[in-house]
Amino acid sequence: MLFCDSPIHERHALAHLPVALGSVKPQIRWQHVWLPAALRRERIDVFHAPAHWGVPWNSPCPVVATIHDLADRECPDLRARASLRVAARHAFEQWLVVRRARRIIAVSEWTACSIQKHLGVAPERIAVTVEGAAPVFDVATEARIVEATRQELGLAGPYYVSVGGFDARKNLGAFVGALAATAPERRVPVALVGEGGAAAEALRRRAVEAGVEPWLRFLGGVDDVRLATLYAGALAVVVPSWLEGFGLPVVEAMHLGIPAIVSSAGSLPEITGDAGLIFPPDDPGALAVAMQRLARDTALRASLAEKARKRAPLYTWRRAAKQTVAVYLSAAR
């Protein structure tokens, strides 16, 4: 059963699951008054907070909580940019997880270590579960569709793809530095997928000032079908983030046999394994070298693509579900 404080968007709805909707404001009242009462009324055996928000103080049943990352603790610069209210809320919700969750799910070994380091949680309370790719990323895209999409988006030649937000943690400014460090005739465009707003415009201005704006293609948000097509036509997915608790774009591309170029920060090397190239997130020159190397070396791309296909079965939602159910059973004992 899903417990929600607002209606679920149709794209996230699961038809086979009943939904308990509690439109109670403020959110803290929903979390600590309405939710425990609903759990008791429905006789729930285990409650799972799929992010580290929403753990009730007085749950009538065992609680499992997922922590995707502790970016505010791992990256002090990010915490400094947050308002005092947001920082306090993060700290309070993390404290609730530590005090009230019987089991804590981490989405990578790196995140598990971060939880132990910053929250002082004993290793035996933490379980690592994977994440996976939607079914659309397991279906080979026809070459004609890939080519039509490339032409439509002005990506006629080779290109890289980057997927996600434009917040500071994503470190997309590294692309500006990498392209500026590359001779114009050797530059490969980067397709940036994601809604960016003011942050995207700020990045565009930086690119204009550096003279590399034509090589950054701001595509905005796209659906999964279009995203799969973009992955399929790319040389690689590039993730230059300062920190990622998992790195879903790497896995989505992996399922399509597309390698990755990732920063050495957070969980990205763990998730990528031998299916990509790694560079320091504070070194745009190293990113430029990696992008040029992969663009020139056909044999390397083929080798990494094969490794990506072999690694993809490690990251499926079916495997994630089995691991998560095992955590529920252990929490219920």
XYZ file of C-alpha atoms in Angstrom:
333
model
C 0.000 0.000 0.000
C 1.209 3.493 -0.854
C 0.777 6.271 1.712
C 0.809 9.708 0.080
C 0.328 13.304 1.162
C -0.726 14.429 -2.332
C -2.193 12.777 -5.463
C 0.223 10.652 -7.479
C 1.034 11.785 -11.004
C -0.302 9.250 -13.489
C 3.201 8.377 -14.739
C 4.130 7.206 -11.230
C 0.881 5.397 -10.451
C 0.966 1.648 -9.865
C -2.432 0.257 -10.780
C -2.078 -2.888 -8.665
C -1.314 -1.042 -5.419
C -3.955 0.527 -3.170
C -3.292 4.133 -2.202
C -4.041 5.867 1.096
C -4.141 9.612 0.497
C -3.892 11.937 3.462
C -4.126 15.563 2.343
C -3.000 16.883 5.715
C -1.031 20.095 6.114
C 1.574 20.922 7.186
C 3.674 17.992 6.021
C 5.114 17.397 9.481
C 1.585 16.722 10.785
C 1.002 14.231 7.967
C 4.269 12.491 8.815
C 3.922 12.266 12.587
C 0.139 12.200 13.165
C -1.802 11.043 10.094
C 0.735 8.467 8.861
C 1.137 6.494 12.139
C -2.656 6.362 12.488
C -3.002 5.106 8.906
C -0.316 2.460 9.425
C -2.131 1.263 12.530
C -5.536 1.270 10.813
C -4.257 -0.738 7.838
C -2.290 -3.126 10.085
C 0.904 -2.609 8.122
C 3.721 -5.032 8.973
C 6.644 -2.918 7.714
C 6.720 0.708 6.569
C 9.303 1.744 3.958
C 10.308 5.375 3.461
C 11.939 5.199 -0.011
C 13.947 8.325 0.699
C 15.229 9.528 4.052
C 12.217 11.844 4.335
C 8.945 10.823 5.919
C 9.960 8.498 8.746
C 7.347 8.907 11.516
C 8.528 9.312 15.082
C 5.941 6.928 16.526
C 5.432 4.276 13.863
C 3.367 1.304 15.102
C 5.403 -1.068 12.912
C 9.074 -1.570 11.988
C 10.486 1.056 9.623
C 12.853 0.651 6.678
C 14.332 3.817 5.163
C 16.391 4.305 2.017
C 19.246 6.801 1.945
C 20.386 7.619 -1.576
C 23.274 9.827 -0.523
C 24.409 12.245 2.168
C 25.402 15.035 -0.191
C 24.924 17.714 2.448
C 27.535 16.018 4.643
C 29.910 14.803 1.945
C 30.019 18.173 0.159
C 30.171 21.028 2.710
C 30.022 23.585 -0.120
C 26.568 22.307 -1.076
C 25.398 22.515 2.529
C 26.662 26.098 2.745
C 24.450 27.059 -0.214
C 21.306 25.620 1.392
C 19.086 27.780 3.550
C 19.248 27.273 7.303
C 15.711 25.875 7.205
C 16.566 23.286 4.535
C 19.783 22.287 6.302
C 17.932 21.867 9.606
C 15.234 19.763 7.945
C 17.835 17.482 6.372
C 19.572 17.029 9.717
C 16.285 16.291 11.510
C 15.139 13.720 8.941
C 18.514 11.979 9.040
C 18.314 11.898 12.842
C 14.856 10.304 12.597
C 16.193 7.605 10.284
C 19.012 6.785 12.685
C 16.699 6.708 15.699
C 13.597 5.035 14.223
C 14.530 2.886 11.216
C 15.198 -0.747 12.064
C 16.968 -1.284 8.733
C 18.522 1.294 6.402
C 18.875 0.674 2.684
C 21.833 2.209 0.848
C 21.840 2.253 -2.953
C 25.580 1.586 -3.231
C 28.484 0.376 -1.127
C 29.834 3.927 -1.209
C 26.594 5.281 0.259
C 26.666 2.560 2.926
C 30.153 3.677 3.966
C 28.985 7.302 3.985
C 26.096 6.399 6.318
C 28.468 4.662 8.709
C 30.919 7.557 8.588
C 28.545 10.491 9.009
C 25.583 9.027 10.902
C 27.401 6.461 13.021
C 25.112 3.604 11.970
C 26.348 0.077 12.654
C 27.065 -1.911 9.459
C 24.613 -4.666 10.422
C 21.704 -2.202 10.216
C 22.566 -1.272 6.622
C 21.655 -3.277 3.530
C 22.856 -2.394 0.042
C 20.348 -2.765 -2.779
C 20.898 -1.900 -6.414
C 18.825 0.262 -8.714
C 17.905 -0.622 -12.266
C 16.833 0.634 -15.669
C 13.286 0.862 -16.999
C 12.311 -1.781 -19.604
C 12.629 0.739 -22.435
C 16.402 0.738 -21.926
C 16.570 -2.993 -22.622
C 15.115 -2.669 -26.116
C 17.526 -2.033 -28.978
C 16.577 1.126 -30.860
C 16.390 0.824 -34.637
C 19.224 2.602 -36.438
C 16.800 4.630 -38.558
C 15.084 5.980 -35.430
C 18.424 6.883 -33.875
C 19.465 8.687 -37.040
C 16.135 10.518 -37.336
C 16.418 11.696 -33.732
C 19.968 12.898 -34.275
C 18.943 14.875 -37.332
C 15.925 16.340 -35.547
C 18.053 17.544 -32.627
C 20.955 18.770 -34.733
C 23.275 15.970 -33.627
C 24.304 14.767 -37.063
C 27.826 13.728 -36.028
C 29.277 11.986 -32.967
C 28.118 13.315 -29.598
C 28.132 12.625 -25.882
C 25.068 12.725 -23.648
C 24.699 13.990 -20.079
C 21.488 13.386 -18.130
C 20.209 15.010 -14.946
C 19.729 18.351 -13.268
C 21.799 21.509 -13.494
C 22.414 22.028 -9.779
C 25.947 22.642 -8.516
C 26.450 19.009 -7.519
C 26.226 17.913 -11.172
C 29.391 19.882 -12.012
C 28.291 20.604 -15.584
C 30.709 23.505 -15.728
C 33.355 20.824 -16.295
C 32.048 20.524 -19.862
C 32.807 24.197 -20.492
C 36.371 23.730 -19.275
C 36.831 20.471 -21.185
C 35.561 21.905 -24.467
C 37.643 25.062 -24.022
C 40.733 22.871 -23.508
C 40.061 21.032 -26.781
C 40.970 22.344 -30.218
C 37.790 23.414 -32.073
C 38.267 20.822 -34.812
C 38.403 18.049 -32.185
C 35.428 19.115 -30.077
C 32.537 16.671 -29.790
C 29.111 18.125 -28.882
C 27.492 17.256 -25.560
C 23.712 16.792 -25.443
C 22.477 18.010 -22.049
C 19.202 16.359 -21.030
C 17.225 17.785 -18.125
C 15.229 20.776 -16.969
C 17.607 23.490 -15.878
C 15.850 26.838 -15.509
C 18.117 29.607 -14.245
C 21.003 27.194 -13.655
C 20.913 26.092 -17.295
C 20.944 29.701 -18.451
C 23.927 30.423 -16.204
C 25.771 27.479 -17.756
C 24.873 28.710 -21.230
C 26.320 32.143 -20.421
C 29.553 30.534 -19.221
C 29.732 28.551 -22.437
C 29.190 31.689 -24.538
C 31.943 33.525 -22.657
C 34.308 30.587 -23.217
C 33.398 30.368 -26.903
C 32.094 26.785 -26.682
C 28.323 27.320 -26.596
C 27.750 25.709 -30.047
C 29.062 22.417 -28.650
C 26.600 22.298 -25.749
C 23.087 21.294 -26.831
C 20.435 22.102 -24.219
C 17.639 19.621 -24.947
C 15.476 20.106 -21.845
C 13.500 17.214 -20.414
C 12.678 14.193 -22.585
C 10.648 11.035 -22.027
C 12.295 7.643 -21.567
C 11.742 6.568 -25.177
C 13.540 9.645 -26.509
C 16.214 9.282 -23.833
C 16.892 5.666 -24.839
C 17.305 6.831 -28.430
C 19.740 9.545 -27.349
C 21.796 7.034 -25.373
C 21.813 4.602 -28.299
C 23.299 7.191 -30.659
C 25.914 8.562 -28.251
C 29.598 7.743 -27.970
C 29.102 7.539 -24.199
C 27.164 8.970 -21.292
C 29.210 11.484 -19.304
C 28.630 12.085 -15.580
C 31.024 14.725 -14.170
C 29.250 15.060 -10.794
C 30.930 16.049 -7.562
C 28.881 13.315 -5.903
C 26.327 10.650 -6.814
C 24.875 8.075 -4.450
C 24.194 5.736 -7.362
C 24.359 7.106 -10.913
C 21.243 5.945 -12.757
C 22.225 7.361 -16.198
C 25.288 5.101 -16.168
C 23.071 2.043 -15.681
C 20.477 3.147 -18.243
C 23.203 3.582 -20.864
C 24.845 0.326 -19.769
C 21.671 -1.604 -20.613
C 21.945 -0.266 -24.163
C 25.618 -1.211 -24.439
C 26.821 2.381 -24.148
C 29.969 3.063 -22.078
C 30.443 5.886 -19.595
C 32.898 8.621 -18.733
C 32.446 9.392 -15.041
C 34.091 11.378 -12.305
C 35.988 9.587 -9.570
C 33.599 10.966 -6.934
C 31.016 9.134 -4.876
C 29.626 5.842 -6.143
C 30.320 6.449 -9.836
C 33.487 4.305 -10.130
C 31.734 1.513 -8.195
C 28.693 1.485 -10.485
C 30.645 1.946 -13.721
C 33.232 -0.725 -12.978
C 35.295 -1.551 -16.059
C 32.656 -0.224 -18.476
C 33.989 3.306 -18.718
C 36.711 5.885 -18.188
C 37.222 7.800 -14.939
C 38.565 11.320 -14.345
C 38.924 13.645 -11.313
C 35.877 15.955 -11.066
C 38.073 19.002 -10.438
C 40.125 18.498 -13.618
C 38.319 19.590 -16.828
C 41.523 18.886 -18.735
C 41.331 15.227 -17.724
C 37.711 15.137 -18.883
C 38.807 16.604 -22.217
C 41.452 13.879 -22.578
C 38.923 11.128 -21.792
C 36.378 12.506 -24.261
C 38.979 12.809 -27.013
C 40.382 9.356 -26.313
C 36.996 7.677 -26.572
C 36.050 9.666 -29.679
C 39.227 8.617 -31.524
C 39.623 5.015 -30.367
C 37.032 2.777 -32.021
C 38.489 -0.387 -30.484
C 38.304 1.109 -26.992
C 34.657 2.084 -27.502
C 33.814 -1.423 -28.687
C 35.609 -2.990 -25.722
C 33.882 -0.741 -23.184
C 30.511 -1.288 -24.867
C 30.903 -5.055 -24.518
C 31.852 -4.658 -20.863
C 28.792 -2.445 -20.355
C 26.499 -5.131 -21.781
C 28.056 -7.771 -19.525
C 27.747 -5.550 -16.456
C 24.143 -4.454 -17.061
C 22.506 -7.575 -15.487
C 23.956 -6.527 -12.121
C 21.554 -3.576 -12.120
C 17.910 -4.513 -12.661
C 14.734 -3.571 -10.819
C 13.914 -7.272 -10.454
C 17.135 -7.783 -8.514
C 16.451 -4.596 -6.533
C 12.980 -5.895 -5.627
C 14.339 -9.222 -4.367
C 16.953 -7.459 -2.262
C 14.369 -5.035 -0.869
C 11.923 -7.802 0.071
C 14.756 -9.522 1.938
C 15.261 -6.318 3.932
C 11.522 -6.148 4.728
C 11.571 -9.718 6.023
C 14.593 -9.063 8.215
C 12.991 -5.886 9.599
C 9.768 -7.740 10.419
C 11.499 -10.393 12.518
